[in-house]
Coordinates of C-alpha atoms and ligand atoms in Angstrom, one line a residue:
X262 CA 0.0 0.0 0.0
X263 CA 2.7 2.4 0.6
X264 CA 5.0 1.1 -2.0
X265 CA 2.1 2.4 -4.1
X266 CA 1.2 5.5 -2.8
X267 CA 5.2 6.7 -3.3
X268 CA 5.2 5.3 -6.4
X269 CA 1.7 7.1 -7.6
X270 CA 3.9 10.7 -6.8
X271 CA 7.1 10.0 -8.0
X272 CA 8.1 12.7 -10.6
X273 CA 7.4 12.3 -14.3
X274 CA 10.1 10.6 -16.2
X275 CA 11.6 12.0 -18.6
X276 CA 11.1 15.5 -17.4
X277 CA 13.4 16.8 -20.4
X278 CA 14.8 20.2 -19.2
X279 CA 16.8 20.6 -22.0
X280 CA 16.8 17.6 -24.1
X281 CA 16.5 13.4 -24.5
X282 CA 18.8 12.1 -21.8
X283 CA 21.3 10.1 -23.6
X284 CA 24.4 8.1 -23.4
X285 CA 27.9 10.2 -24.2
X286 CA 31.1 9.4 -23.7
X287 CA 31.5 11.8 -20.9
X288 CA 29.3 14.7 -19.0
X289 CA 26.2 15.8 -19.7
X290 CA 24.6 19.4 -19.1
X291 CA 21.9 20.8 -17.7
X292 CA 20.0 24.0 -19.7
X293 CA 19.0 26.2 -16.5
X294 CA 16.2 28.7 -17.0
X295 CA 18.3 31.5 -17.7
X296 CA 20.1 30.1 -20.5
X297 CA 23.4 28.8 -18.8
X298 CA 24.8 25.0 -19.5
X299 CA 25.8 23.1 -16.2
X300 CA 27.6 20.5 -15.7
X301 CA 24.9 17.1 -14.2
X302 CA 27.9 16.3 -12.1
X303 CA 29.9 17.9 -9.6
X304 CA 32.5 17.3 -6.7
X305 CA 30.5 18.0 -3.4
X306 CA 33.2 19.3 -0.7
X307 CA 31.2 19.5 2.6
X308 CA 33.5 18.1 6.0
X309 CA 36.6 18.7 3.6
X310 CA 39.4 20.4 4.6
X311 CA 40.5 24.1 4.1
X312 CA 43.5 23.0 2.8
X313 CA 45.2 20.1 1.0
X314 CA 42.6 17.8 1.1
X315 CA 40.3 19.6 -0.7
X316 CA 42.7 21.1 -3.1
X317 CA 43.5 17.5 -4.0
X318 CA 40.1 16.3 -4.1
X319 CA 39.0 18.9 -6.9
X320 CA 42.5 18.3 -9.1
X321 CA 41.4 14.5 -8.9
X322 CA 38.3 15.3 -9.9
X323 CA 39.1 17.7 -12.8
X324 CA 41.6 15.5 -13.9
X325 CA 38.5 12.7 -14.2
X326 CA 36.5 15.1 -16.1
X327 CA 34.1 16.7 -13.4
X328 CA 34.1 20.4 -14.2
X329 CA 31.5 21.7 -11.1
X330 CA 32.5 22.0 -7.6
X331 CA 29.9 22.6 -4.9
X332 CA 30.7 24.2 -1.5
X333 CA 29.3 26.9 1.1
X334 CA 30.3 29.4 3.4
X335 CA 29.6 27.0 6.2
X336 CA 31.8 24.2 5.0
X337 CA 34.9 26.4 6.1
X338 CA 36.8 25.3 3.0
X339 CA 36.5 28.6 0.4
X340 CA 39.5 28.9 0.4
X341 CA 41.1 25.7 -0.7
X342 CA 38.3 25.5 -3.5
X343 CA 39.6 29.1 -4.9
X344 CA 43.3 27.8 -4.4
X345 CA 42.6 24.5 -6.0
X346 CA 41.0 26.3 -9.4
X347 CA 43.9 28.5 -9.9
X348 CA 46.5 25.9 -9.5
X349 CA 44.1 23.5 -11.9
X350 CA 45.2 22.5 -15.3
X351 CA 41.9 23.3 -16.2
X352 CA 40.7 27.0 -17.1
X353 CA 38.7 28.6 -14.2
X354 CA 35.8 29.7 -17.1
X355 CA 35.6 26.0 -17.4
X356 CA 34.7 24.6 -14.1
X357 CA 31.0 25.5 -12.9
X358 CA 31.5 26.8 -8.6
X359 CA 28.7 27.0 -6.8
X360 CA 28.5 28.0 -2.9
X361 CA 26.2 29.4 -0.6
X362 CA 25.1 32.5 1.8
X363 CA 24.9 31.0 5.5
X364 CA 21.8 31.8 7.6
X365 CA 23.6 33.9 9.6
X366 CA 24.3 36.1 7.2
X367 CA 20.5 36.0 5.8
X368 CA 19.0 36.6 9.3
X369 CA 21.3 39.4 9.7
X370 CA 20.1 40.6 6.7
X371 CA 24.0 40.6 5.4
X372 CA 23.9 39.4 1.8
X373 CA 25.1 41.6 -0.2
X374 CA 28.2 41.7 2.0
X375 CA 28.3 38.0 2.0
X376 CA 28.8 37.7 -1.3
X377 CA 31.9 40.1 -2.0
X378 CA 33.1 38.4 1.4
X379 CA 32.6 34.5 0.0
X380 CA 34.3 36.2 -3.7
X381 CA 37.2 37.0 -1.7
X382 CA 37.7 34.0 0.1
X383 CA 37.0 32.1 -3.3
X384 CA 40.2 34.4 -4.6
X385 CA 37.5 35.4 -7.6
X386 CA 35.7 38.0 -9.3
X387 CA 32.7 35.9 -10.0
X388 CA 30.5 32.3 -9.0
X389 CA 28.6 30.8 -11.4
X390 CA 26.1 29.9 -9.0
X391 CA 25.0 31.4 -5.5
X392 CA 22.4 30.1 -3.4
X393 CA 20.4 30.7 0.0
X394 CA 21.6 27.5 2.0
X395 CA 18.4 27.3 4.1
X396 CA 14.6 29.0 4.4
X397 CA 15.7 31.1 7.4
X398 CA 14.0 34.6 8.4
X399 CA 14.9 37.5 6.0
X400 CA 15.5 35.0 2.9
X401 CA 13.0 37.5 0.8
X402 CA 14.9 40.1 1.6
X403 CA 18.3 38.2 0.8
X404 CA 16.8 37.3 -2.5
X405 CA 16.5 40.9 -3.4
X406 CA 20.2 41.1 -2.5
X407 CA 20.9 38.4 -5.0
X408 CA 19.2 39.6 -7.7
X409 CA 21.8 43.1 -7.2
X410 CA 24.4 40.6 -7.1
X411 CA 23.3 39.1 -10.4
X412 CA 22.5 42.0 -12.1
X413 CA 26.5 43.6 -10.8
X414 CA 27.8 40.5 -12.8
X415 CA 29.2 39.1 -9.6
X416 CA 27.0 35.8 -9.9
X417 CA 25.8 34.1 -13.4
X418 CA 22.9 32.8 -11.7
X419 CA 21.1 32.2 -8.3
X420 CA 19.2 29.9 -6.5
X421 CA 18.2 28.3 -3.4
X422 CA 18.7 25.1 -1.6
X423 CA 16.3 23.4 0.7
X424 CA 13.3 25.5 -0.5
X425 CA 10.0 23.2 0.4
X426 CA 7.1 24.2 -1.5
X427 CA 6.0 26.8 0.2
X428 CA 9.1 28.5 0.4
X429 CA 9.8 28.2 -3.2
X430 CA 6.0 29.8 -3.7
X431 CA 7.3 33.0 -2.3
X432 CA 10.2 33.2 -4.2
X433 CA 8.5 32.8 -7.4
X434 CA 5.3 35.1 -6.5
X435 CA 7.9 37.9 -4.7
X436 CA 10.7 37.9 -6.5
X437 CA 11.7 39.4 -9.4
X438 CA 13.8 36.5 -10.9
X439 CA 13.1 33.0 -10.8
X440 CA 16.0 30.7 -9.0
X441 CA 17.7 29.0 -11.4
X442 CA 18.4 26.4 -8.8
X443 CA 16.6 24.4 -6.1
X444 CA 19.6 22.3 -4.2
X445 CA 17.6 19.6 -1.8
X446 CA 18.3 16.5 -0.5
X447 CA 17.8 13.6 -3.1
X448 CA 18.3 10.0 -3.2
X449 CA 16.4 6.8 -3.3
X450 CA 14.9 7.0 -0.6
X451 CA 13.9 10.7 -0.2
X452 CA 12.4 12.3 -3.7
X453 CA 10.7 15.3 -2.3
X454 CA 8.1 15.0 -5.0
X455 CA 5.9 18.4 -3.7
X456 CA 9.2 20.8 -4.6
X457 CA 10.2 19.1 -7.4
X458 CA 7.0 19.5 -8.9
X459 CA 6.8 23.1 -8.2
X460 CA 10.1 23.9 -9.7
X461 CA 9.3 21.7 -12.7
X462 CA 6.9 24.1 -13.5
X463 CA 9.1 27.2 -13.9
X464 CA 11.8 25.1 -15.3
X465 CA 14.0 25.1 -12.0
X466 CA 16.4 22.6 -12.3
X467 CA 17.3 20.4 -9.0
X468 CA 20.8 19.4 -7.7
X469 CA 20.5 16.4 -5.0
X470 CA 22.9 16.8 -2.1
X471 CA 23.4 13.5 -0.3
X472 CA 22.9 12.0 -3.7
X473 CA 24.7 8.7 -1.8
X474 CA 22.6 8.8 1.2
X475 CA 25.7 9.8 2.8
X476 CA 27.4 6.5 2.3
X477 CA 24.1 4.5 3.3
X478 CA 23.9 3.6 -0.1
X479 CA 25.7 1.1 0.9
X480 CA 23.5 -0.8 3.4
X481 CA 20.2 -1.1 0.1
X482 CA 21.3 -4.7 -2.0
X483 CA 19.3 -3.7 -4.5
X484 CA 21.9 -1.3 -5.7
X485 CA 24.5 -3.9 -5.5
X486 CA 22.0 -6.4 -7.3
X487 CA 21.5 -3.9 -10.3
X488 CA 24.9 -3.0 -10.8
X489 CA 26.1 -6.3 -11.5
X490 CA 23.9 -6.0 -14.7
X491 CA 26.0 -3.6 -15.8
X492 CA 29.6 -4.5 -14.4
X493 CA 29.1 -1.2 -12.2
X494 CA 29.3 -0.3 -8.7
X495 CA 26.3 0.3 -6.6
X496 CA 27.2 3.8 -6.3
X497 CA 27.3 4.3 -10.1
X498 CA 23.9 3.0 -10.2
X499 CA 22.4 5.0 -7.5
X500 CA 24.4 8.6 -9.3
X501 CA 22.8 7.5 -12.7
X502 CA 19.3 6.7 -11.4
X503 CA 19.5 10.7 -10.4
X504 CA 20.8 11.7 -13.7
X505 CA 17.8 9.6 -15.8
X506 CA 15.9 12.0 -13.5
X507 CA 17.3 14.6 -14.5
X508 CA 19.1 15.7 -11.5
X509 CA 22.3 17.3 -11.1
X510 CA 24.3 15.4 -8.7
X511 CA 27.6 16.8 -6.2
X512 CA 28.6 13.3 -4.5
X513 CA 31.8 14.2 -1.8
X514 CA 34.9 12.1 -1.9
X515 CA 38.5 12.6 -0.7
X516 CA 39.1 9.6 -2.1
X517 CA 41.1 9.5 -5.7
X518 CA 39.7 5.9 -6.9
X519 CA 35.7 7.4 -5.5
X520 CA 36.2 10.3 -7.0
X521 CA 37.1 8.7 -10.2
X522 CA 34.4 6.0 -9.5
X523 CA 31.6 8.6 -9.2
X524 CA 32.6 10.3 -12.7
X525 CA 32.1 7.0 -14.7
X526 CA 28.1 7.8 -15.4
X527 CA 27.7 8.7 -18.7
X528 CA 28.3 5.3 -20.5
X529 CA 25.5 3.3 -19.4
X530 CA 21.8 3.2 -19.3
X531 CA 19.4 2.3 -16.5
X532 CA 16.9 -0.3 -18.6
X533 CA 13.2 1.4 -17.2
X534 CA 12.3 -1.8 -15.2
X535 CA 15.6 -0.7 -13.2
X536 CA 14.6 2.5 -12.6
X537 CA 11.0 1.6 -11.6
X538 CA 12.8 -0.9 -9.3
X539 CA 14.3 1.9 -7.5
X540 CA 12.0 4.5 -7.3
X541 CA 9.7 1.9 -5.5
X542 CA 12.6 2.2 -2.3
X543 CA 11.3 5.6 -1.6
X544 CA 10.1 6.1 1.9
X545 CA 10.6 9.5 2.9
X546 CA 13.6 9.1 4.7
X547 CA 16.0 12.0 5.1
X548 CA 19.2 11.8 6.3
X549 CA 19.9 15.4 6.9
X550 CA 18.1 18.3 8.6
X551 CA 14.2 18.6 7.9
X552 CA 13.8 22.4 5.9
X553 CA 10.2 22.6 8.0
X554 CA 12.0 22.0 11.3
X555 CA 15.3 22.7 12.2
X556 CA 17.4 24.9 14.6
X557 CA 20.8 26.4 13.4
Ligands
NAD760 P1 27.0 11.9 -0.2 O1 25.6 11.3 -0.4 O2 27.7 12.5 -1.4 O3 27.8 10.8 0.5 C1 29.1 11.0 0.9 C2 29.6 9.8 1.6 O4 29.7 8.7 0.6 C3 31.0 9.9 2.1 O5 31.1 9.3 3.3 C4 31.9 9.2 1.1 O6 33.0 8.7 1.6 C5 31.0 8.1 0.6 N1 31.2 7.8 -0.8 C6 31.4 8.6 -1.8 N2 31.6 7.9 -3.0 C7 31.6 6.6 -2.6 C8 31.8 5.4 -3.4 N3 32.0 5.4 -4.7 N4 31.7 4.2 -2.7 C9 31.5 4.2 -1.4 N5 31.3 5.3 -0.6 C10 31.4 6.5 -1.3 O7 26.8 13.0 1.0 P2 27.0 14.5 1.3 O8 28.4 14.9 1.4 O9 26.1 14.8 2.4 O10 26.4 15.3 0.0 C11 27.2 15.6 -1.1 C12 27.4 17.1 -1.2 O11 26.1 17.8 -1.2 C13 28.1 17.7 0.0 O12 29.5 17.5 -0.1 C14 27.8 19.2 -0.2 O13 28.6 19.8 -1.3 C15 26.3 19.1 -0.6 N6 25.4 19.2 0.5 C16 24.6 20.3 0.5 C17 23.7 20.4 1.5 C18 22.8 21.6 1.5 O14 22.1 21.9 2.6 N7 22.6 22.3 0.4 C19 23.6 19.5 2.6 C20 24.5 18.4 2.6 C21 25.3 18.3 1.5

């Protein structure tokens, strides 16, 4: 019975942003609402270091083809992501960086200075992507500050992350730009069905943090089960199921081999009955902070 109900509100598949999902050799993009191309896969770097670790971490991963790094103010690691893109091999106008205005700063009704502060800690003159980390108090008023910061060139887009329905409402009936961006917490067993439908409806794409149930992938057979039909790993399977959503996905590895691991996505196919057989492991299970109810 509840296997059903999930499965009656599971998003629509294919959702087609942009175009046919299809097998390429590597990467695909995403076509956000304002016109910009980003890459379906990034490094995430939440609990890594603000220093070597994370400098390594993103060469790995550029040198495996990722070209999008996710962080945030509150992962204490700016630093080492700005370092890390000026010392890569790959131009900085190549790699998509995202991070994020803390609550604090929101509440405190501090944007604007927030994000010249998180452009000098990144060592650059623009992000590609700057989103509200959580629905705190003031986050109307921060998305005004946004839009400035889009419109002064120091952003190429904006977007939120952990915007439920009703948060998202606001923003698109307040605002005067729609996010580009809706970053939530994703994975088989957590599809947020109410917000994703919302933002399919104004074309707002949707990166999943804790695309690997951070690491309880792991502990679900069936992923093991369905990636021997392809000579994959479970996590491979669980990262592609996301992307034949037509999610953009930020798994976080220190790890060279995981990193590398995690990039190979993009030559395989989920057959449907695969994909059916994981949406039906939904259960509305989060592993991170609930957006209705939490206190930092
Ligand atoms: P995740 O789902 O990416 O899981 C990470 C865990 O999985 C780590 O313990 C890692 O060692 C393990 N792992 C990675 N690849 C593996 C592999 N191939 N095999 C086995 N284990 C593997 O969890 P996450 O870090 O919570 O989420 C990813 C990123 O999302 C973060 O780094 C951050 O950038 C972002 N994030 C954003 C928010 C937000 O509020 N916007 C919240 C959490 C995370």
């Amino acid at each position: 019975m509840l296997l059903t109900l999930f499965a009656c509100i599971r998003r629509p598949r294919p959702k087609n942003l942009t175009r046919p999902w299809r097998v390429t050799p590597f990467m695909q993009y995403i076509t956000l609402n304002n016109g910009l191309k980003i890459p379906q896969l990034g490094l995430g770097v939440w609990q890594a270091d603000n220093g070597q670790e994370t400098i390594n971490a993103i060469h790995w991963a550029l040198d495996a083809g990722y070209r999008h790094v996710d962080t945030a103010k509150v992962y204490k690691n700016e630093e080492a992501v700005g370092k890390a893109l000026r010392t890569a091999s790959i131009p900085r106008t190549d790699v998509w960086l995202t991070t994020k205005i803390w609550n604090d700063d929101i509440r405190a009704g501090r944007t604007a200075t927030a994000v010249d502060e998180a452009l000098a800690r990144l060592g650059t003159d623009y992000v590609d992507l700057m989103l509200l980390h959580w629905p705190v108090d003031g986050y109307l008023a921060a998305w005004a500050d946004l839009e400035k910061a889009l419109a002064a060139g120091k952003v190429r887009a904006i977007g939120l992350s952990n915007f439920m329905e009703d948060h998202l409402a606001d923003i698109i009936d307040q605002g005067e730009i729609l996010p580009a961006m809706n970053q939530i917490e994703y994975h088989p067993y957590l599809v947020q069905a109410d917000a994703i439908s919302l933002s399919d409806q104004h074309n707002i794409a949707i990166t999943a943090w804790s695309p690997l149930m951070q690491g309880e992938f792991l502990q679900e057979p069936l992923f093991a089960d369905i990636a021997k039909a392809y000579d994959k790993t479970a996590a491979q399977v669980v990262l592609r199921w996301c992307l034949q959503n037509d999610i953009i996905v930020i798994p976080k590895s220190t790890n060279q081999s995981r990193i590398q691991e995690n990039s190979l996505l993009f030559d395989f196919e989920l057959s449907e009955e695969h994909m059916v057989a994981i949406d039906e492991l939904e259960r509305n299970q989060r592993f991170g902070p609930d957006p209705h109810n939490f206190d930092f």
